[in-house]
Structure formats: C-alpha cells, structure tokens
Amino acid sequence: MMVRISEIEINPQRLEEYKAILKREAEASVRLEPGVIAIFPMFQRDNPAQVRILEIYSDQQAYQSHLKTEHFLKYKTATLHMVKSLKLVDMDALDMEAATRIFVKLKSHPF
Amino acid sequence: MMVRISEIEINPQRLEEYKAILKREAEASVRLEPGVIAIFPMFQRDNPAQVRILEIYSDQQAYQSHLKTEHFLKYKTATLHMVKSLKLVDMDALDMEAATRIFVKLKSHPF
C-alpha cells in the first residue's frame, strides 16, 4: 500500500478550471485503474488555491502504471500552467484497517 | 459534512508513545460516535514526527460532541506535552462521492 498527500498550490484565477479537470481525472483513475484505491482532492477553506490530495495506491507498480495512463497525462498537460507549486509527500498510515472502517460509515451518509 | 486535516508536530522522543495513544483514540471515536466518519492518521515518511490526520465529521454538532467524549479528553490530556505544534485546517472536499468509491476498492484489498 502506498499513501501520499500531494500539496499543490494553484493559480487562483485558474482554480475553477483546475477543479473541473482534477475531478474528471480522479474519477477516471479510481474507475479505470484497479491499483488506484483513492484520489480524494480537498481545498483549504480559508485558501482554496491550496489543494491537498489524499492518494492511496495498492503498490508502487500501480502508481507507476497510473503515471502512464491517458487520463493522468491529459490532466498533467492541461494543468501544468495552472500549478504554482507541487510537493509530493509520502506518508505511512498509522492503521490501514482504519481506512476500511471510515468507508463503512461513509456509505450510510448520503451526500 | 465537515472535513479537516490536522497538522501536528510531535516531540520525536515521544512519537511511539503518541502513536499508541492516537491509535486507541481514533479507533474508539469511529467505533463509538456515529457522527465521526473518519479519523485517519498518517505520518510523513521522511519526517515521522510530522503527523497529518484526515478527519471527517457528519456535521459541526458531531464535532462539538466529539470534543466532549471521554476518549478524546483522555487523548488530549495524555498527549498535550508531546505536541510541539498543532494546526487545524478546515477543508472542502472536491467530490464527496469519491470517498464512497474509495471504500468499495479498499474492501477488496487485504491489509
């Protein structure tokens, strides 16, 4: 299992455009790639240009394969000039089983 | 729905002790509190004293109620002197439905 938080700063004038592209990319990745467990994008409420993405891959190979997909390359190319900074921070989960409990509870909450 | 990333720096000498206490608190919160959807702790691989916790509450009321629970107050008291800094960063999720898709995929991955 590979867990990461990507810390991304977006040009505020391009934020809405960026969000639309990221939403499509995240959805396609989780739907089409068995090894992409989660791509869960968030925005700081006080500074929405500060994006954080929780990413979970089944292993390093799944991540390497993700980087070569058409939907990722399309996202990367389309957003390159909107991104002011990008930091990929590899994480260790304290308790991976906790993640499964999270999503049991999410299922019972309508959005 | 209330989404937050807590950014916490721990005294490195107390890290293992902190992890054990946090693990118990996170587990109890998700098990005992219907409004605590997720408390998912992570540690920066290159600097494990830098903790990030993804927290999802069903609403503000669930969060306020969480702060008064015995397990939270026990955690807070026990870890107070281990915490060097604490920043609570409120987030907006790009796509809350994405979180439910994560769950489906996590279920098929054994840990």
PDB file of C-alpha atoms in Angstrom:
ATOM      1  CA  MET A   1       0.000   0.000   0.000  1.00  0.00           C
ATOM      2  CA  MET A   2       1.312   3.472  -0.888  1.00  0.00           C
ATOM      3  CA  VAL A   3      -0.177   6.558   0.795  1.00  0.00           C
ATOM      4  CA  ARG A   4       0.599  10.138  -0.216  1.00  0.00           C
ATOM      5  CA  ILE A   5      -0.625  13.656   0.355  1.00  0.00           C
ATOM      6  CA  SER A   6       0.046  15.874  -2.653  1.00  0.00           C
ATOM      7  CA  GLU A   7       0.346  19.541  -1.661  1.00  0.00           C
ATOM      8  CA  ILE A   8      -0.465  21.729  -4.647  1.00  0.00           C
ATOM      9  CA  GLU A   9      -0.813  25.494  -4.988  1.00  0.00           C
ATOM     10  CA  ILE A  10      -2.931  26.620  -7.915  1.00  0.00           C
ATOM     11  CA  ASN A  11      -3.065  29.973  -9.676  1.00  0.00           C
ATOM     12  CA  PRO A  12      -6.278  31.347  -8.063  1.00  0.00           C
ATOM     13  CA  GLN A  13      -7.507  32.711 -11.400  1.00  0.00           C
ATOM     14  CA  ARG A  14      -7.491  29.201 -12.859  1.00  0.00           C
ATOM     15  CA  LEU A  15      -8.950  27.416  -9.836  1.00  0.00           C
ATOM     16  CA  GLU A  16     -12.422  26.597 -11.177  1.00  0.00           C
ATOM     17  CA  GLU A  17     -10.939  25.293 -14.419  1.00  0.00           C
ATOM     18  CA  TYR A  18      -8.403  23.241 -12.442  1.00  0.00           C
ATOM     19  CA  LYS A  19     -11.133  21.743 -10.234  1.00  0.00           C
ATOM     20  CA  ALA A  20     -13.125  20.522 -13.225  1.00  0.00           C
ATOM     21  CA  ILE A  21     -10.080  18.850 -14.778  1.00  0.00           C
ATOM     22  CA  LEU A  22      -8.956  17.282 -11.485  1.00  0.00           C
ATOM     23  CA  LYS A  23     -12.437  15.932 -10.779  1.00  0.00           C
ATOM     24  CA  ARG A  24     -12.513  14.155 -14.140  1.00  0.00           C
ATOM     25  CA  GLU A  25      -9.008  12.759 -13.647  1.00  0.00           C
ATOM     26  CA  ALA A  26      -9.674  11.492 -10.105  1.00  0.00           C
ATOM     27  CA  GLU A  27     -12.929   9.850 -11.139  1.00  0.00           C
ATOM     28  CA  ALA A  28     -11.374   8.143 -14.180  1.00  0.00           C
ATOM     29  CA  SER A  29      -8.352   6.913 -12.192  1.00  0.00           C
ATOM     30  CA  VAL A  30     -10.417   5.236  -9.477  1.00  0.00           C
ATOM     31  CA  ARG A  31     -12.900   3.821 -12.003  1.00  0.00           C
ATOM     32  CA  LEU A  32     -10.420   2.504 -14.583  1.00  0.00           C
ATOM     33  CA  GLU A  33      -7.330   1.517 -12.551  1.00  0.00           C
ATOM     34  CA  PRO A  34      -7.647  -1.420 -10.139  1.00  0.00           C
ATOM     35  CA  GLY A  35      -4.488  -0.278  -8.286  1.00  0.00           C
ATOM     36  CA  VAL A  36      -5.722   3.265  -7.626  1.00  0.00           C
ATOM     37  CA  ILE A  37      -7.589   2.896  -4.323  1.00  0.00           C
ATOM     38  CA  ALA A  38      -8.204   6.588  -3.667  1.00  0.00           C
ATOM     39  CA  ILE A  39      -7.671  10.002  -5.192  1.00  0.00           C
ATOM     40  CA  PHE A  40      -9.513  12.289  -2.784  1.00  0.00           C
ATOM     41  CA  PRO A  41      -8.994  16.015  -3.501  1.00  0.00           C
ATOM     42  CA  MET A  42      -9.561  18.713  -0.880  1.00  0.00           C
ATOM     43  CA  PHE A  43      -9.184  22.502  -0.781  1.00  0.00           C
ATOM     44  CA  GLN A  44      -8.266  24.649   2.219  1.00  0.00           C
ATOM     45  CA  ARG A  45     -11.422  26.519   3.182  1.00  0.00           C
ATOM     46  CA  ASP A  46      -9.507  29.727   4.034  1.00  0.00           C
ATOM     47  CA  ASN A  47      -7.326  29.492   0.935  1.00  0.00           C
ATOM     48  CA  PRO A  48      -8.906  27.291  -1.741  1.00  0.00           C
ATOM     49  CA  ALA A  49      -5.907  27.688  -4.039  1.00  0.00           C
ATOM     50  CA  GLN A  50      -4.118  25.372  -1.579  1.00  0.00           C
ATOM     51  CA  VAL A  51      -5.075  21.882  -2.712  1.00  0.00           C
ATOM     52  CA  ARG A  52      -4.384  18.663  -0.819  1.00  0.00           C
ATOM     53  CA  ILE A  53      -4.973  15.280  -2.444  1.00  0.00           C
ATOM     54  CA  LEU A  54      -5.039  12.073  -0.409  1.00  0.00           C
ATOM     55  CA  GLU A  55      -3.801   9.348  -2.761  1.00  0.00           C
ATOM     56  CA  ILE A  56      -3.771   5.620  -1.999  1.00  0.00           C
ATOM     57  CA  TYR A  57      -2.265   3.096  -4.446  1.00  0.00           C
ATOM     58  CA  SER A  58      -2.157  -0.659  -3.949  1.00  0.00           C
ATOM     59  CA  ASP A  59       1.644  -0.596  -4.536  1.00  0.00           C
ATOM     60  CA  GLN A  60       4.484   1.271  -6.291  1.00  0.00           C
ATOM     61  CA  GLN A  61       3.788  -0.577  -9.536  1.00  0.00           C
ATOM     62  CA  ALA A  62       0.179   0.633  -9.559  1.00  0.00           C
ATOM     63  CA  TYR A  63       1.465   4.192  -9.103  1.00  0.00           C
ATOM     64  CA  GLN A  64       3.997   3.878 -11.935  1.00  0.00           C
ATOM     65  CA  SER A  65       1.292   2.494 -14.168  1.00  0.00           C
ATOM     66  CA  HIS A  66      -1.036   5.372 -13.189  1.00  0.00           C
ATOM     67  CA  LEU A  67       1.555   7.909 -14.379  1.00  0.00           C
ATOM     68  CA  LYS A  68       1.375   6.422 -17.887  1.00  0.00           C
ATOM     69  CA  THR A  69      -2.407   6.449 -18.314  1.00  0.00           C
ATOM     70  CA  GLU A  70      -4.077   8.675 -20.865  1.00  0.00           C
ATOM     71  CA  HIS A  71      -6.270  10.392 -18.244  1.00  0.00           C
ATOM     72  CA  PHE A  72      -3.299  11.228 -15.995  1.00  0.00           C
ATOM     73  CA  LEU A  73      -1.189  12.561 -18.874  1.00  0.00           C
ATOM     74  CA  LYS A  74      -4.137  14.641 -20.070  1.00  0.00           C
ATOM     75  CA  TYR A  75      -4.569  16.124 -16.562  1.00  0.00           C
ATOM     76  CA  LYS A  76      -0.834  16.779 -16.233  1.00  0.00           C
ATOM     77  CA  THR A  77      -0.595  18.573 -19.570  1.00  0.00           C
ATOM     78  CA  ALA A  78      -3.807  20.571 -19.127  1.00  0.00           C
ATOM     79  CA  THR A  79      -2.966  21.814 -15.609  1.00  0.00           C
ATOM     80  CA  LEU A  80       0.801  22.383 -15.907  1.00  0.00           C
ATOM     81  CA  HIS A  81       0.457  26.150 -16.365  1.00  0.00           C
ATOM     82  CA  MET A  82      -2.117  26.429 -13.526  1.00  0.00           C
ATOM     83  CA  VAL A  83       0.145  24.870 -10.886  1.00  0.00           C
ATOM     84  CA  LYS A  84       2.327  27.306  -8.910  1.00  0.00           C
ATOM     85  CA  SER A  85       3.945  24.637  -6.717  1.00  0.00           C
ATOM     86  CA  LEU A  86       3.741  20.883  -6.211  1.00  0.00           C
ATOM     87  CA  LYS A  87       5.051  18.803  -3.323  1.00  0.00           C
ATOM     88  CA  LEU A  88       4.547  15.033  -3.165  1.00  0.00           C
ATOM     89  CA  VAL A  89       4.659  13.930   0.482  1.00  0.00           C
ATOM     90  CA  ASP A  90       4.857  10.171   1.063  1.00  0.00           C
ATOM     91  CA  MET A  91       3.044   9.061   4.191  1.00  0.00           C
ATOM     92  CA  ASP A  92       2.726   5.990   6.392  1.00  0.00           C
ATOM     93  CA  ALA A  93      -0.773   5.251   7.653  1.00  0.00           C
ATOM     94  CA  LEU A  94      -0.942   4.601  11.391  1.00  0.00           C
ATOM     95  CA  ASP A  95      -3.633   1.985  10.934  1.00  0.00           C
ATOM     96  CA  MET A  96      -4.596   0.910   7.438  1.00  0.00           C
ATOM     97  CA  GLU A  97      -7.582  -1.026   8.764  1.00  0.00           C
ATOM     98  CA  ALA A  98      -8.972   2.279   9.988  1.00  0.00           C
ATOM     99  CA  ALA A  99      -9.467   3.226   6.347  1.00  0.00           C
ATOM    100  CA  THR A 100     -11.870   0.387   5.792  1.00  0.00           C
ATOM    101  CA  ARG A 101     -13.892   1.429   8.837  1.00  0.00           C
ATOM    102  CA  ILE A 102     -14.078   5.008   7.513  1.00  0.00           C
ATOM    103  CA  PHE A 103     -15.695   3.972   4.361  1.00  0.00           C
ATOM    104  CA  VAL A 104     -18.221   1.686   6.015  1.00  0.00           C
ATOM    105  CA  LYS A 105     -19.546   4.755   7.797  1.00  0.00           C
ATOM    106  CA  LEU A 106     -19.451   6.949   4.707  1.00  0.00           C
ATOM    107  CA  LYS A 107     -21.739   4.536   2.915  1.00  0.00           C
ATOM    108  CA  SER A 108     -24.564   5.259   5.326  1.00  0.00           C
ATOM    109  CA  HIS A 109     -24.264   9.035   4.808  1.00  0.00           C
ATOM    110  CA  PRO A 110     -25.967  10.489   1.756  1.00  0.00           C
ATOM    111  CA  PHE A 111     -24.214  13.415   0.018  1.00  0.00           C
TER     112      PHE A 111
ATOM    113  CA  MET B   1     -20.159  17.123   6.307  1.00  0.00           C
ATOM    114  CA  MET B   2     -17.042  18.621   7.885  1.00  0.00           C
ATOM    115  CA  VAL B   3     -13.592  17.730   6.514  1.00  0.00           C
ATOM    116  CA  ARG B   4     -10.322  18.697   8.176  1.00  0.00           C
ATOM    117  CA  ILE B   5      -6.623  17.932   8.002  1.00  0.00           C
ATOM    118  CA  SER B   6      -4.943  18.344  11.382  1.00  0.00           C
ATOM    119  CA  GLU B   7      -1.232  19.161  11.034  1.00  0.00           C
ATOM    120  CA  ILE B   8       0.598  18.134  14.193  1.00  0.00           C
ATOM    121  CA  GLU B   9       4.282  18.101  15.070  1.00  0.00           C
ATOM    122  CA  ILE B  10       5.248  15.669  17.816  1.00  0.00           C
ATOM    123  CA  ASN B  11       8.302  15.599  20.051  1.00  0.00           C
ATOM    124  CA  PRO B  12      10.275  12.842  18.227  1.00  0.00           C
ATOM    125  CA  GLN B  13      11.289  11.254  21.523  1.00  0.00           C
ATOM    126  CA  ARG B  14       7.639  10.685  22.414  1.00  0.00           C
ATOM    127  CA  LEU B  15       6.492   9.534  18.970  1.00  0.00           C
ATOM    128  CA  GLU B  16       5.940   5.825  19.663  1.00  0.00           C
ATOM    129  CA  GLU B  17       4.019   6.627  22.824  1.00  0.00           C
ATOM    130  CA  TYR B  18       1.961   9.229  20.938  1.00  0.00           C
ATOM    131  CA  LYS B  19       1.143   6.749  18.149  1.00  0.00           C
ATOM    132  CA  ALA B  20      -0.228   4.192  20.604  1.00  0.00           C
ATOM    133  CA  ILE B  21      -2.470   6.779  22.280  1.00  0.00           C
ATOM    134  CA  LEU B  22      -3.683   8.245  18.973  1.00  0.00           C
ATOM    135  CA  LYS B  23      -4.455   4.802  17.568  1.00  0.00           C
ATOM    136  CA  ARG B  24      -6.671   3.997  20.543  1.00  0.00           C
ATOM    137  CA  GLU B  25      -8.419   7.385  20.355  1.00  0.00           C
ATOM    138  CA  ALA B  26      -9.079   7.169  16.602  1.00  0.00           C
ATOM    139  CA  GLU B  27     -10.421   3.633  16.873  1.00  0.00           C
ATOM    140  CA  ALA B  28     -12.737   4.486  19.791  1.00  0.00           C
ATOM    141  CA  SER B  29     -14.035   7.657  18.087  1.00  0.00           C
ATOM    142  CA  VAL B  30     -15.030   5.890  14.885  1.00  0.00           C
ATOM    143  CA  ARG B  31     -16.475   2.900  16.752  1.00  0.00           C
ATOM    144  CA  LEU B  32     -18.448   4.790  19.405  1.00  0.00           C
ATOM    145  CA  GLU B  33     -19.507   8.036  17.715  1.00  0.00           C
ATOM    146  CA  PRO B  34     -21.999   7.803  14.837  1.00  0.00           C
ATOM    147  CA  GLY B  35     -21.031  11.328  13.674  1.00  0.00           C
ATOM    148  CA  VAL B  36     -17.303  10.602  13.441  1.00  0.00           C
ATOM    149  CA  ILE B  37     -16.968   9.286   9.904  1.00  0.00           C
ATOM    150  CA  ALA B  38     -13.162   9.167   9.751  1.00  0.00           C
ATOM    151  CA  ILE B  39     -10.101   9.781  11.855  1.00  0.00           C
ATOM    152  CA  PHE B  40      -7.298   8.572   9.619  1.00  0.00           C
ATOM    153  CA  PRO B  41      -3.799   9.349  10.976  1.00  0.00           C
ATOM    154  CA  MET B  42      -0.707   9.486   8.751  1.00  0.00           C
ATOM    155  CA  PHE B  43       2.981  10.245   9.304  1.00  0.00           C
ATOM    156  CA  GLN B  44       5.383  11.843   6.839  1.00  0.00           C
ATOM    157  CA  ARG B  45       7.731   9.079   5.748  1.00  0.00           C
ATOM    158  CA  ASP B  46      10.779  11.407   5.686  1.00  0.00           C
ATOM    159  CA  ASN B  47       9.839  13.041   8.990  1.00  0.00           C
ATOM    160  CA  PRO B  48       7.502  10.842  11.041  1.00  0.00           C
ATOM    161  CA  ALA B  49       7.195  13.476  13.782  1.00  0.00           C
ATOM    162  CA  GLN B  50       5.052  15.382  11.264  1.00  0.00           C
ATOM    163  CA  VAL B  51       1.590  13.910  11.668  1.00  0.00           C
ATOM    164  CA  ARG B  52      -1.390  14.556   9.423  1.00  0.00           C
ATOM    165  CA  ILE B  53      -4.879  13.376  10.390  1.00  0.00           C
ATOM    166  CA  LEU B  54      -7.732  13.318   7.892  1.00  0.00           C
ATOM    167  CA  GLU B  55     -10.885  13.895   9.926  1.00  0.00           C
ATOM    168  CA  ILE B  56     -14.449  13.670   8.597  1.00  0.00           C
ATOM    169  CA  TYR B  57     -17.445  14.505  10.792  1.00  0.00           C
ATOM    170  CA  SER B  58     -21.088  14.307   9.728  1.00  0.00           C
ATOM    171  CA  ASP B  59     -21.587  17.939  10.833  1.00  0.00           C
ATOM    172  CA  GLN B  60     -20.348  20.644  13.248  1.00  0.00           C
ATOM    173  CA  GLN B  61     -22.537  19.251  16.025  1.00  0.00           C
ATOM    174  CA  ALA B  62     -20.902  15.820  15.733  1.00  0.00           C
ATOM    175  CA  TYR B  63     -17.502  17.514  16.037  1.00  0.00           C
ATOM    176  CA  GLN B  64     -18.536  19.534  19.111  1.00  0.00           C
ATOM    177  CA  SER B  65     -19.880  16.359  20.693  1.00  0.00           C
ATOM    178  CA  HIS B  66     -16.608  14.512  19.859  1.00  0.00           C
ATOM    179  CA  LEU B  67     -14.614  17.139  21.784  1.00  0.00           C
ATOM    180  CA  LYS B  68     -16.535  16.252  24.949  1.00  0.00           C
ATOM    181  CA  THR B  69     -16.102  12.468  24.819  1.00  0.00           C
ATOM    182  CA  GLU B  70     -14.071  10.662  27.450  1.00  0.00           C
ATOM    183  CA  HIS B  71     -11.742   9.087  24.851  1.00  0.00           C
ATOM    184  CA  PHE B  72     -10.973  12.451  23.222  1.00  0.00           C
ATOM    185  CA  LEU B  73     -10.341  14.221  26.534  1.00  0.00           C
ATOM    186  CA  LYS B  74      -8.088  11.336  27.618  1.00  0.00           C
ATOM    187  CA  TYR B  75      -6.085  11.618  24.373  1.00  0.00           C
ATOM    188  CA  LYS B  76      -5.871  15.412  24.670  1.00  0.00           C
ATOM    189  CA  THR B  77      -4.603  15.311  28.244  1.00  0.00           C
ATOM    190  CA  ALA B  78      -2.189  12.424  27.693  1.00  0.00           C
ATOM    191  CA  THR B  79      -0.570  13.927  24.565  1.00  0.00           C
ATOM    192  CA  LEU B  80      -0.522  17.635  25.475  1.00  0.00           C
ATOM    193  CA  HIS B  81       3.160  17.626  26.447  1.00  0.00           C
ATOM    194  CA  MET B  82       4.149  15.562  23.366  1.00  0.00           C
ATOM    195  CA  VAL B  83       2.709  18.043  20.851  1.00  0.00           C
ATOM    196  CA  LYS B  84       5.124  20.742  19.623  1.00  0.00           C
ATOM    197  CA  SER B  85       2.595  22.411  17.300  1.00  0.00           C
ATOM    198  CA  LEU B  86      -0.977  21.913  16.164  1.00  0.00           C
ATOM    199  CA  LYS B  87      -2.785  23.442  13.203  1.00  0.00           C
ATOM    200  CA  LEU B  88      -6.411  22.593  12.384  1.00  0.00           C
ATOM    201  CA  VAL B  89      -7.004  23.161   8.668  1.00  0.00           C
ATOM    202  CA  ASP B  90     -10.628  23.058   7.530  1.00  0.00           C
ATOM    203  CA  MET B  91     -11.062  21.663   4.039  1.00  0.00           C
ATOM    204  CA  ASP B  92     -13.721  21.356   1.363  1.00  0.00           C
ATOM    205  CA  ALA B  93     -13.843  18.050  -0.479  1.00  0.00           C
ATOM    206  CA  LEU B  94     -13.936  18.376  -4.269  1.00  0.00           C
ATOM    207  CA  ASP B  95     -16.215  15.373  -4.612  1.00  0.00           C
ATOM    208  CA  MET B  96     -17.643  13.737  -1.508  1.00  0.00           C
ATOM    209  CA  GLU B  97     -18.991  10.845  -3.563  1.00  0.00           C
ATOM    210  CA  ALA B  98     -15.395   9.952  -4.401  1.00  0.00           C
ATOM    211  CA  ALA B  99     -14.963   8.902  -0.787  1.00  0.00           C
ATOM    212  CA  THR B 100     -17.613   6.227  -1.110  1.00  0.00           C
ATOM    213  CA  ARG B 101     -15.865   4.812  -4.174  1.00  0.00           C
ATOM    214  CA  ILE B 102     -12.645   4.549  -2.145  1.00  0.00           C
ATOM    215  CA  PHE B 103     -14.440   2.292   0.297  1.00  0.00           C
ATOM    216  CA  VAL B 104     -15.555  -0.136  -2.364  1.00  0.00           C
ATOM    217  CA  LYS B 105     -11.965  -0.598  -3.549  1.00  0.00           C
ATOM    218  CA  LEU B 106     -10.416  -0.791  -0.098  1.00  0.00           C
ATOM    219  CA  LYS B 107     -12.717  -3.660   0.790  1.00  0.00           C
ATOM    220  CA  SER B 108     -11.130  -5.862  -1.849  1.00  0.00           C
ATOM    221  CA  HIS B 109      -7.583  -5.170  -0.547  1.00  0.00           C
ATOM    222  CA  PRO B 110      -6.433  -7.162   2.462  1.00  0.00           C
ATOM    223  CA  PHE B 111      -4.104  -5.369   4.912  1.00  0.00           C
TER     224      PHE B 111
END
